[in-house]
XYZ file of N, CA and C in Angstrom:
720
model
N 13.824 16.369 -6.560
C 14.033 15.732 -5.252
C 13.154 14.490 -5.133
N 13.680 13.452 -4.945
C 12.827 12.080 -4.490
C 11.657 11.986 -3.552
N 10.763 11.490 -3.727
C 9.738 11.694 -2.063
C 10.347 10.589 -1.484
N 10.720 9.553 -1.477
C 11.231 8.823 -0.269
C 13.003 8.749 -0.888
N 13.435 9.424 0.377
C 15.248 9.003 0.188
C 15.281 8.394 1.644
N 15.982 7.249 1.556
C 16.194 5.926 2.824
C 17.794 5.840 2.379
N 18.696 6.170 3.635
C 20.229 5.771 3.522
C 20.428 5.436 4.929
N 21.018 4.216 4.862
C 22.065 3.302 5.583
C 20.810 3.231 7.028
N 19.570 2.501 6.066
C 18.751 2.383 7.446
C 18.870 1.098 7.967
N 18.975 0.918 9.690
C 19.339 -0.238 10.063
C 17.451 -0.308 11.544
N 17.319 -1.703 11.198
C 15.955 -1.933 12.372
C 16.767 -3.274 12.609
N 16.713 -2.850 14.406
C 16.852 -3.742 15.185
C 15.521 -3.874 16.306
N 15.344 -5.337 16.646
C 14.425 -5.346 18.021
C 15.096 -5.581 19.205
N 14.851 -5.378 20.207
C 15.314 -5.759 21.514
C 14.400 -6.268 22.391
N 14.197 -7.215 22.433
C 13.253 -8.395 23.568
C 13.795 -8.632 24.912
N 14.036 -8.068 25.851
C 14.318 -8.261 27.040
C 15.852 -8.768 26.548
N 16.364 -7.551 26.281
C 18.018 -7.957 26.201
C 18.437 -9.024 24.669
N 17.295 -9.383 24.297
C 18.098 -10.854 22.968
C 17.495 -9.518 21.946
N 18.578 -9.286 21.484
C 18.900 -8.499 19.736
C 18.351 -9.113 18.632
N 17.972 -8.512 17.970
C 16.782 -8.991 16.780
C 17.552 -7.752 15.424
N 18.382 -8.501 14.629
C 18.687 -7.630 13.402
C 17.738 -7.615 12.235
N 16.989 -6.287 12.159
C 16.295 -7.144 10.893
C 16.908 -6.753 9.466
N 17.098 -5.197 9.351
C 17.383 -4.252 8.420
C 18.466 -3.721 8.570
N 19.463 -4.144 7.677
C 21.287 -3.827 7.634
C 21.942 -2.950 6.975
N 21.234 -1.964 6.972
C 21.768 -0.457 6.324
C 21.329 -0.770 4.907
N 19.725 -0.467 4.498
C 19.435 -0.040 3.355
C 19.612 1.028 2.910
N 19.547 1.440 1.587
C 19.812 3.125 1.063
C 18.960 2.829 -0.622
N 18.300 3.469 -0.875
C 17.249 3.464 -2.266
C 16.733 5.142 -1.976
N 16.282 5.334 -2.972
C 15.486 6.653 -3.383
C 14.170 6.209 -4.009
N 12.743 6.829 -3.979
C 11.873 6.499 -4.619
C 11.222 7.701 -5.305
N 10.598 7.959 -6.442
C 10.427 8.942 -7.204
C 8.988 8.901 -6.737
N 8.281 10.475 -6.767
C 6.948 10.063 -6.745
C 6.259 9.760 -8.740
N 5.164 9.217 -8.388
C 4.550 8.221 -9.679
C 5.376 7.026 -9.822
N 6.341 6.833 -8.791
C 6.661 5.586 -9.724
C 5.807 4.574 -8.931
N 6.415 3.162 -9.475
C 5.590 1.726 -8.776
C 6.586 0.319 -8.810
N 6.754 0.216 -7.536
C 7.854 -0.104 -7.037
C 7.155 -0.892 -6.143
N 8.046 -2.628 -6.817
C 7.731 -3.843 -5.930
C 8.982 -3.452 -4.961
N 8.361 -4.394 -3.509
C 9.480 -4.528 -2.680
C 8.972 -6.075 -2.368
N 10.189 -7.009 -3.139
C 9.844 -8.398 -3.159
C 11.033 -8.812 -2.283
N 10.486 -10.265 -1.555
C 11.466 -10.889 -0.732
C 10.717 -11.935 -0.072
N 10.979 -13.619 0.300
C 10.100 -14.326 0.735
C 10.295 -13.899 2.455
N 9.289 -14.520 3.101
C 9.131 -14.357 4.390
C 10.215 -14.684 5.256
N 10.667 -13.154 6.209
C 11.199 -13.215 7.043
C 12.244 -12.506 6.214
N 12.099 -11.851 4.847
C 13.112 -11.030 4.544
C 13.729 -9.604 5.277
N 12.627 -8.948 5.694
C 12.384 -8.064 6.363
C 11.291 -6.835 5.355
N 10.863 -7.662 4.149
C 10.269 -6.925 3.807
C 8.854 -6.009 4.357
N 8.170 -6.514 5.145
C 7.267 -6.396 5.760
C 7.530 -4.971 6.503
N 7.998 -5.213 7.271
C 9.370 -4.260 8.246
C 9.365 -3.239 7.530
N 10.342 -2.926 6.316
C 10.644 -1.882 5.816
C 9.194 -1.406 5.535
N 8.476 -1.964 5.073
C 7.464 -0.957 4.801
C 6.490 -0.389 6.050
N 6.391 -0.942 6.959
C 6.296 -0.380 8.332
C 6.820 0.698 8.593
N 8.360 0.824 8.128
C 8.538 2.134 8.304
C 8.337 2.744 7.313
N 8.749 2.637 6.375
C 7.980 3.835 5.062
C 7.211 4.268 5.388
N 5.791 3.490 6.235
C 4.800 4.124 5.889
C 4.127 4.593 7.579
N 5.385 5.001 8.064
C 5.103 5.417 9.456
C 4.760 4.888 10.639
N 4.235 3.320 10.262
C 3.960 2.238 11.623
C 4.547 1.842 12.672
N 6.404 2.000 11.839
C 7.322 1.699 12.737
C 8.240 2.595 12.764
N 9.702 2.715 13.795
C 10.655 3.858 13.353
C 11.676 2.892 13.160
N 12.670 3.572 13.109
C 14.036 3.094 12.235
C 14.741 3.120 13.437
N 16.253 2.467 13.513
C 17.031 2.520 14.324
C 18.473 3.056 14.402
N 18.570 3.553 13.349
C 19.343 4.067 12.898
C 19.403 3.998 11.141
N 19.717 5.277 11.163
C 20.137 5.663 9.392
C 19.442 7.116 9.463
N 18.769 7.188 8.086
C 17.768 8.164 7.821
C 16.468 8.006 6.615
N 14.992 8.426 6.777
C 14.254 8.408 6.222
C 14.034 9.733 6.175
N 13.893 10.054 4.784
C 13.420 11.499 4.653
C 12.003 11.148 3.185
N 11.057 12.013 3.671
C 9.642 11.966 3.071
C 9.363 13.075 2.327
N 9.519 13.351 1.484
C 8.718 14.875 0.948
C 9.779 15.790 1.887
N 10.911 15.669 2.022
C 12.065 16.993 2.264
C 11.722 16.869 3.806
N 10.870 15.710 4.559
C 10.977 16.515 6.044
C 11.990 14.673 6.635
N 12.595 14.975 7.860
C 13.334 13.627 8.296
C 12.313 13.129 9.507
N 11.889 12.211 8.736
C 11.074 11.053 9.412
C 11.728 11.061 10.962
N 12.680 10.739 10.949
C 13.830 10.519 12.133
C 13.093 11.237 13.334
N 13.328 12.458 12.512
C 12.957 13.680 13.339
C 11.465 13.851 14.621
N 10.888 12.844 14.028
C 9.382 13.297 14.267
C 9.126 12.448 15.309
N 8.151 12.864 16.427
C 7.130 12.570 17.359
C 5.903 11.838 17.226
N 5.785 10.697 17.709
C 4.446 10.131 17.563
C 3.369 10.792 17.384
N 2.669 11.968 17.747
C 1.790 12.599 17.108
C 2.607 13.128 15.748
N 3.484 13.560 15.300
C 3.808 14.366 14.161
C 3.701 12.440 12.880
N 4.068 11.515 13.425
C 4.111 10.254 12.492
C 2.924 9.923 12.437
N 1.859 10.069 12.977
C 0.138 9.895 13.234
C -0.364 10.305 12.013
N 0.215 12.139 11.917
C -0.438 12.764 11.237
C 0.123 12.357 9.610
N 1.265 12.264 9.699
C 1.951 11.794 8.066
C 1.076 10.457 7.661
N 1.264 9.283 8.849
C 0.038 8.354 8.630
C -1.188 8.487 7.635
N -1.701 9.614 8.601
C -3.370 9.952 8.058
C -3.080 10.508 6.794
N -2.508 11.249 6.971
C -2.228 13.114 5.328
C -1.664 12.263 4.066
N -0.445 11.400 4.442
C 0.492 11.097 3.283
C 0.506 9.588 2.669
N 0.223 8.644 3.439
C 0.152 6.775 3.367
C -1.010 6.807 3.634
N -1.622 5.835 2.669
C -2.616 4.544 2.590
C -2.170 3.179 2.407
N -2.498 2.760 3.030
C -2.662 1.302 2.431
C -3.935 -0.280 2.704
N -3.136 -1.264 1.821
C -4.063 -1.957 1.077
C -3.553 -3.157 1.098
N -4.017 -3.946 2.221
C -3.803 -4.888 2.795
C -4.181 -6.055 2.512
N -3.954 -7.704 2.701
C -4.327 -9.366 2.386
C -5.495 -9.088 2.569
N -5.880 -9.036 4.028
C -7.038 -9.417 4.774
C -7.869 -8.316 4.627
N -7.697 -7.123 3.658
C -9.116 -6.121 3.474
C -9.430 -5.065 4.298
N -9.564 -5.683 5.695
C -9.540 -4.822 6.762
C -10.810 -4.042 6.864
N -11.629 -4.107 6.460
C -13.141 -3.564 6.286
C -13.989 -3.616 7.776
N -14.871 -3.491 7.833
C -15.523 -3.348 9.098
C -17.157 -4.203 8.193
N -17.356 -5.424 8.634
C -18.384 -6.523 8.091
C -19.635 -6.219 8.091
N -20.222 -5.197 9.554
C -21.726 -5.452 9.512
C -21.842 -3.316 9.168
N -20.849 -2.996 7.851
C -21.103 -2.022 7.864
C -20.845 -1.652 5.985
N -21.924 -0.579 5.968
C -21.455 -0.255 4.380
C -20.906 -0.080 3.566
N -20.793 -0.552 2.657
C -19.738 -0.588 1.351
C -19.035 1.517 1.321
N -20.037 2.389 0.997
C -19.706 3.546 1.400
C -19.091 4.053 2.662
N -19.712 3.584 3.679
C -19.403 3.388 4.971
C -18.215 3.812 5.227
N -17.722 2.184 4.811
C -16.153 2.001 4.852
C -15.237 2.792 4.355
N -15.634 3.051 3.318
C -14.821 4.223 2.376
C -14.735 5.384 2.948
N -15.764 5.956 3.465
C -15.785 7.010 4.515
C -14.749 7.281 5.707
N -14.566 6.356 6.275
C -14.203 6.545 7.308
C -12.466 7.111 7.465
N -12.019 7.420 5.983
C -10.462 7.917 6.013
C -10.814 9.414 6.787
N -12.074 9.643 5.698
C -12.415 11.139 6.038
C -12.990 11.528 7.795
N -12.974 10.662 8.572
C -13.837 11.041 9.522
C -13.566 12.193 10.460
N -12.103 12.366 10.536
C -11.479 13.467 10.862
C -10.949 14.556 10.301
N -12.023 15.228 9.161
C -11.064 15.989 8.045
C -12.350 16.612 8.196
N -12.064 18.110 7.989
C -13.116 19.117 8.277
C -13.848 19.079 6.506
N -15.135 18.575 7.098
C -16.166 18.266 5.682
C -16.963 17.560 6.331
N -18.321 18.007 5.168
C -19.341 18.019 5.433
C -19.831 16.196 5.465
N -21.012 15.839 6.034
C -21.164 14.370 5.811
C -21.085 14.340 4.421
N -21.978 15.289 3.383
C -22.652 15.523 2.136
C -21.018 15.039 1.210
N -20.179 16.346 1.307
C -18.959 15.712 0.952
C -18.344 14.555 1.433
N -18.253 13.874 2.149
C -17.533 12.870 2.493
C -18.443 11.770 1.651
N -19.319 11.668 1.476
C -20.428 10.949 0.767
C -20.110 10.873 -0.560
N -19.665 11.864 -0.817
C -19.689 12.220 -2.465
C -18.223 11.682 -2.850
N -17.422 12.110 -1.925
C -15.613 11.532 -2.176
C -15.716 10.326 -2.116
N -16.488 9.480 -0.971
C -16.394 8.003 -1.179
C -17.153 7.582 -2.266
N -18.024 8.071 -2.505
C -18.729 7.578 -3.979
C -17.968 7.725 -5.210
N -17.386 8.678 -5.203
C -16.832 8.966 -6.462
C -14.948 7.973 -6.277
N -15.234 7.684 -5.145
C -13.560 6.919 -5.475
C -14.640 4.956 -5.438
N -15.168 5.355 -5.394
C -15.986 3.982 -5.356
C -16.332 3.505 -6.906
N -16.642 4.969 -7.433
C -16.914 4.708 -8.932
C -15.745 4.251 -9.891
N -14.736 4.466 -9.139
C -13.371 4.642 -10.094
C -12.493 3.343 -10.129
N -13.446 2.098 -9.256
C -12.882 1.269 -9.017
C -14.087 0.087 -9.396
N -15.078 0.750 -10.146
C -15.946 -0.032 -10.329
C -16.924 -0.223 -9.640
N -17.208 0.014 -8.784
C -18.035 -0.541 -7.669
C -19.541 0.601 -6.790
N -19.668 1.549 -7.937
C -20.567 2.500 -7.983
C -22.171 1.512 -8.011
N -22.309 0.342 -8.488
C -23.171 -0.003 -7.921
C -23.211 -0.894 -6.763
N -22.431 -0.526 -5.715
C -22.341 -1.458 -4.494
C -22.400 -0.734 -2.848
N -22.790 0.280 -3.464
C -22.585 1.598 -2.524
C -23.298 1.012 -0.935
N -24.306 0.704 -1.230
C -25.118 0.096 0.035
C -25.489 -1.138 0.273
N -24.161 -2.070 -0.373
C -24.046 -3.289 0.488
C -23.312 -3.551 1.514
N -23.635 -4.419 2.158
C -22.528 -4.925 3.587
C -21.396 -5.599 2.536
N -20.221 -4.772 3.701
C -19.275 -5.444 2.923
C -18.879 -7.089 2.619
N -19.682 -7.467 3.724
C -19.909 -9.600 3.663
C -20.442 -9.964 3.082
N -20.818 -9.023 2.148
C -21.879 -9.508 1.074
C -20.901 -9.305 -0.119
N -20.030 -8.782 -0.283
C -19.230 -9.018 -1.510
C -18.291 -9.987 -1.285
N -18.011 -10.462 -3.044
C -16.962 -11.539 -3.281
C -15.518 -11.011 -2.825
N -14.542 -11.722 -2.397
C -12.706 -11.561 -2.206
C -12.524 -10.374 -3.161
N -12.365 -10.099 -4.273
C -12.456 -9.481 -5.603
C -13.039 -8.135 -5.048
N -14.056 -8.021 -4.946
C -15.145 -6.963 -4.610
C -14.342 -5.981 -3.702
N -14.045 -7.142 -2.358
C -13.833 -6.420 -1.049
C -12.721 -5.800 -1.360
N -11.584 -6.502 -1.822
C -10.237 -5.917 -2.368
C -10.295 -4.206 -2.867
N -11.360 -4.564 -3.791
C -11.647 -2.916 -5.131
C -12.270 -2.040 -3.721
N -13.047 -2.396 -2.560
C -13.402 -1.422 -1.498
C -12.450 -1.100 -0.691
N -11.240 -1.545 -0.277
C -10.189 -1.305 0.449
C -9.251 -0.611 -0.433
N -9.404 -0.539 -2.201
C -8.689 0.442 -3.165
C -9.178 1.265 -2.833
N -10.519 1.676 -2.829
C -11.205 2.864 -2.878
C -11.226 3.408 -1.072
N -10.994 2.405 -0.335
C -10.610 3.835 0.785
C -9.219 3.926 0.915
N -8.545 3.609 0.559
C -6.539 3.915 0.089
C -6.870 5.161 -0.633
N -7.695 5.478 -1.456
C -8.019 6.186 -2.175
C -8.358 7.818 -1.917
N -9.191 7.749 -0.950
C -10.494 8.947 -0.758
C -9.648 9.885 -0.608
N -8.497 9.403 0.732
C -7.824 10.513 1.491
C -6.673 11.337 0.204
N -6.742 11.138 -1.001
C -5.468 11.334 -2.000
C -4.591 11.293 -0.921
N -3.174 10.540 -1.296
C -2.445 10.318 -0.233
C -1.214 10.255 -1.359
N -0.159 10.489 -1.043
C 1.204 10.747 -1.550
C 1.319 9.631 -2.086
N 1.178 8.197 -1.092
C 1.535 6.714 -1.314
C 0.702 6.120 -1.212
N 0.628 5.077 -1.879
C -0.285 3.841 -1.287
C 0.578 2.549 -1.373
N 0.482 1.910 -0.286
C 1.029 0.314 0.209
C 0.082 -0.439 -0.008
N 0.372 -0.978 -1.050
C -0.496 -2.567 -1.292
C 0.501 -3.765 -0.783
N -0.271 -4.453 0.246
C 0.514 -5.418 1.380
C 0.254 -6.690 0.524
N 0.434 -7.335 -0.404
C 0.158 -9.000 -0.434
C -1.541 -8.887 -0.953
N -1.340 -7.402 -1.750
C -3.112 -7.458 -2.214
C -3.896 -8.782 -3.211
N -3.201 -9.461 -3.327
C -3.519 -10.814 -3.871
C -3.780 -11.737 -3.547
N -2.929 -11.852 -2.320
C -2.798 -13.152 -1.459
C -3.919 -14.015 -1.436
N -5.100 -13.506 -0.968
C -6.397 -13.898 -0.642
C -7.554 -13.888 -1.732
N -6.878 -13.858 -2.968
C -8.024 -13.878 -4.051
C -7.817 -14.847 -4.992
N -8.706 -15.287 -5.768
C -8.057 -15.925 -7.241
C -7.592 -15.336 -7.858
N -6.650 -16.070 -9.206
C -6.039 -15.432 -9.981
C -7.347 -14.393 -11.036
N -8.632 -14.732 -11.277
C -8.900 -13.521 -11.843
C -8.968 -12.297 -10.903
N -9.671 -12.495 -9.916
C -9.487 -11.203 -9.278
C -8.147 -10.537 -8.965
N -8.169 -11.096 -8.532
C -5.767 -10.882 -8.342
C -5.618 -9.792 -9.535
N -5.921 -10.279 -10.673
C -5.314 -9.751 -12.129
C -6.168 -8.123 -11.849
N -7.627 -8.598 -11.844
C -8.692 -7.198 -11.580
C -7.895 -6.403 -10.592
N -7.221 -6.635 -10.084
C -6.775 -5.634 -8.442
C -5.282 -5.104 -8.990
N -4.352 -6.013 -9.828
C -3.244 -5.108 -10.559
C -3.740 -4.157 -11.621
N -4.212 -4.661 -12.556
C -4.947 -4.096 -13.424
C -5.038 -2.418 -12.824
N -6.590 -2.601 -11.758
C -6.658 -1.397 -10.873
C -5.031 -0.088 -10.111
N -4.190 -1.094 -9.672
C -2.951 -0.916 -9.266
C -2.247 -0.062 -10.314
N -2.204 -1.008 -11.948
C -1.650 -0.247 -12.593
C -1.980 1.438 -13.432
N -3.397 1.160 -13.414
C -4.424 2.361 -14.079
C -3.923 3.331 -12.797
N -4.103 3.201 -11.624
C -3.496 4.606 -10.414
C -2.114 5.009 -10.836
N -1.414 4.236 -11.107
C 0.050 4.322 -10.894
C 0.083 5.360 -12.698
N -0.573 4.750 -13.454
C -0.240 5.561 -15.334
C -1.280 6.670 -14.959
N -2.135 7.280 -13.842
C -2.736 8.585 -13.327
C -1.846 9.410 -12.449
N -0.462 8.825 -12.147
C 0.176 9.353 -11.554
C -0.004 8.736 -10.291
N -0.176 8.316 -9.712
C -0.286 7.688 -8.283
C 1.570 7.301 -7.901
N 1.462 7.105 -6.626
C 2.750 6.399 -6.164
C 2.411 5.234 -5.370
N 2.997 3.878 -6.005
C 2.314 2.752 -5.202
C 3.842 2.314 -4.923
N 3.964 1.168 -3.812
C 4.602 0.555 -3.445
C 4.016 -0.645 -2.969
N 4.449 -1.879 -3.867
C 3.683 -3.146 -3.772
C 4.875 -4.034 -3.271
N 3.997 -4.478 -1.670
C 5.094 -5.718 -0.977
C 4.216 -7.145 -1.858
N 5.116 -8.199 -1.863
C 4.920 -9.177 -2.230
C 6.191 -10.127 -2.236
N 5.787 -11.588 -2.185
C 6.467 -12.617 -2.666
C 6.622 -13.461 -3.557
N 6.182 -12.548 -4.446
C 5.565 -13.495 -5.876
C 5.913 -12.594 -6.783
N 6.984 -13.616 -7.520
C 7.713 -12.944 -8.753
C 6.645 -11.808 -9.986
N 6.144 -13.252 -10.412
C 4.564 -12.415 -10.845
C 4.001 -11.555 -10.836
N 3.057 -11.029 -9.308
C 2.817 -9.841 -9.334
C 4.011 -8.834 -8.935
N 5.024 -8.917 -8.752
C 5.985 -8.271 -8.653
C 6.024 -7.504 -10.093
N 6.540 -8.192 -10.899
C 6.801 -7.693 -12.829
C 5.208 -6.891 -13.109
N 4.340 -6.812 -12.601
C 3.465 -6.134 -12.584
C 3.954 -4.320 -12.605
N 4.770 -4.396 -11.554
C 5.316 -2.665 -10.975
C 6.532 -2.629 -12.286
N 6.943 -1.171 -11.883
C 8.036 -1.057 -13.436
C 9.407 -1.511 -12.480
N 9.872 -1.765 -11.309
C 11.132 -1.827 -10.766
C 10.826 -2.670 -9.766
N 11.476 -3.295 -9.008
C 11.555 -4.651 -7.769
C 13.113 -3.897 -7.051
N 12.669 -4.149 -5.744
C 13.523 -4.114 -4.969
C 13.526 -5.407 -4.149
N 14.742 -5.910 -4.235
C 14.516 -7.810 -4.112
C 15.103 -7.537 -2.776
N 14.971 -7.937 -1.488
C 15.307 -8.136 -0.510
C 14.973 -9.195 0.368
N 16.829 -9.462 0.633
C 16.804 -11.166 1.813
C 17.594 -11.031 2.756
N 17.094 -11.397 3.968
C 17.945 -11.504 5.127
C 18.197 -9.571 5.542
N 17.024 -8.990 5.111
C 17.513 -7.765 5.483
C 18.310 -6.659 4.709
N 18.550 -7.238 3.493
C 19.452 -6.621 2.612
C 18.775 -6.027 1.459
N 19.430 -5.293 0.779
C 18.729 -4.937 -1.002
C 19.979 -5.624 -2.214
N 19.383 -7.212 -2.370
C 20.280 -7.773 -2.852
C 20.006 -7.469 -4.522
N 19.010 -5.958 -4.806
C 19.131 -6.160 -6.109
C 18.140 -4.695 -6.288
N 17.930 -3.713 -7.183
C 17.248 -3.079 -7.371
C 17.590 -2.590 -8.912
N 16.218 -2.844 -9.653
C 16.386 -2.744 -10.884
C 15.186 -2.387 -11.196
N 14.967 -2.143 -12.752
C 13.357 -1.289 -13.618
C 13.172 -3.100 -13.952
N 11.907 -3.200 -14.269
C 11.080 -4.502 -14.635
C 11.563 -3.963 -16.220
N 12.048 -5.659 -16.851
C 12.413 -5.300 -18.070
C 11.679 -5.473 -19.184
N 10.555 -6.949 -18.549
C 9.619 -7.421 -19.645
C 8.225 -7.232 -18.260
N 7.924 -5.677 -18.220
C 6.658 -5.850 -17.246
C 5.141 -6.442 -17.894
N 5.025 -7.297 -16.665
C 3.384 -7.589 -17.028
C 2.274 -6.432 -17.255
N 1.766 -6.443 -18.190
C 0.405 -5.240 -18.114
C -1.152 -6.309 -18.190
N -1.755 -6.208 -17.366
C -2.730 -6.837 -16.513
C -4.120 -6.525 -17.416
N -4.603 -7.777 -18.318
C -5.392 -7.527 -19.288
C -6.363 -8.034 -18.791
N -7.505 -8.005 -19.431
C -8.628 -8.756 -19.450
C -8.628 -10.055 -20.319
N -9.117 -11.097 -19.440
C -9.163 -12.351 -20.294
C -7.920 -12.866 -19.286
N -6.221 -12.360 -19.147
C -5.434 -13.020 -18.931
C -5.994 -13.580 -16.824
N -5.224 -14.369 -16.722
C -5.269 -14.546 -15.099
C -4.088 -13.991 -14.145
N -4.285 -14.413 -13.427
C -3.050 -14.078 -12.108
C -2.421 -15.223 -12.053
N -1.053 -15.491 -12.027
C -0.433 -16.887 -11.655
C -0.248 -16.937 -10.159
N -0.365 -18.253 -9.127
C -0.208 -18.134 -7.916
C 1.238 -19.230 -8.091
């Protein structure tokens, strides 16, 4: 069984009566472990769809089903909790909290999960280590480079083990070496089994994931496996 099956999903907005089409009856399946771009330039609706994937937004018709339960189905507290339990994600802008600790931050998936400070300490450390950054434990996060902050916003996507992780445009805001350091990272989760889903507009890091789902104007004008994928070395860069 697929963890994400999406058929004939349609998102519309409504602004005081003026209709807003964004999403025109998509339908895809996603396997868990796989890693799956969802590419499309701005204003595709890519953004959108992953809003709802990952519980931010609802659908307007069709169906999302998650791990066998229908998204559809569920209540703002019941989409809260899938939020917290099942999606992470890993955003341009980092999203960190500035005049607070590198551990800190990492912490804070756990803040509502019955455990001890001692453990929560130890989970963020140890997903801190896994991303490199075991010696950064007790810096402010304004004290690290673009690069840095990126690998601390992996590592709290991380803590909560989460079904998915959404990497939003995790490049956007870095150079191409770091860029490369943050797929690189992307790809090592995903060959541990991880399930990522990487939005982007850039062909590039797109061929990074093993499949692209190309979407314009709302549509899935293409879904295919990456045929010549990039594998994210050391030495090579990121193209912007």
């Amino acid at each position: 069984m697929p963890l994400i099956e999406v058929k004939n999903l349609v998102k519309t907005y409504d602004n005081e009566g003026v209709v807003t089409n964004v999403l025109h009856g998509l339908t895809f399946n996603i396997d868990k472990g796989e890693f799956v771009a969802i590419m499309g330039p701005s204003g595709s609706g890519k953004s959108t769809l992953m809003h709802i994937l990952g519980f931010l937004d609802k659908l307007t018709s069709g169906s999302y089903i998650f791990g066998g339960k229908n998204v559809s189905d569920l209540n703002d507290d019941q989409l809260a909790g899938m939020r917290g339990n099942e999606v992470s994600f890993i955003f341009q802008a980092f999203n960190l909290l500035p005049r607070t600790t590198v551990i800190e931050n990492v912490m804070l998936p756990l803040t509502y999960l019955k455990m001890t400070e001692t453990e929560r300490r130890n989970r963020a450390k140890e997903a801190l280590v896994s991303v490199g950054l075991g010696h950064r434990l007790d810096y402010f996060s304004n004290q690290l480079s673009g690069g840095e902050r990126q690998r601390v916003a992996i590592a709290r996507a991380l803590v909560n083990n989460p079904s998915v992780i959404f990497a939003d445009e995790p490049t956007g805001n870095l150079d191409s070496k770091s860029g490369l350091q943050v797929m690189k990272i992307l790809q090592s989760l995903n060959e541990a089994g991880r399930t990522i889903i990487l939005v982007t507009h850039e062909k590039y890091t797109a061929e990074h994931a093993k499949r692209i789902l190309r979407v314009r104007d709302g549509l899935i004008i293409e879904d295919a496996p990456v045929v010549n994928r990039l594998l994210a070395k050391e030495g090579d860069e990121l193209q912007k």
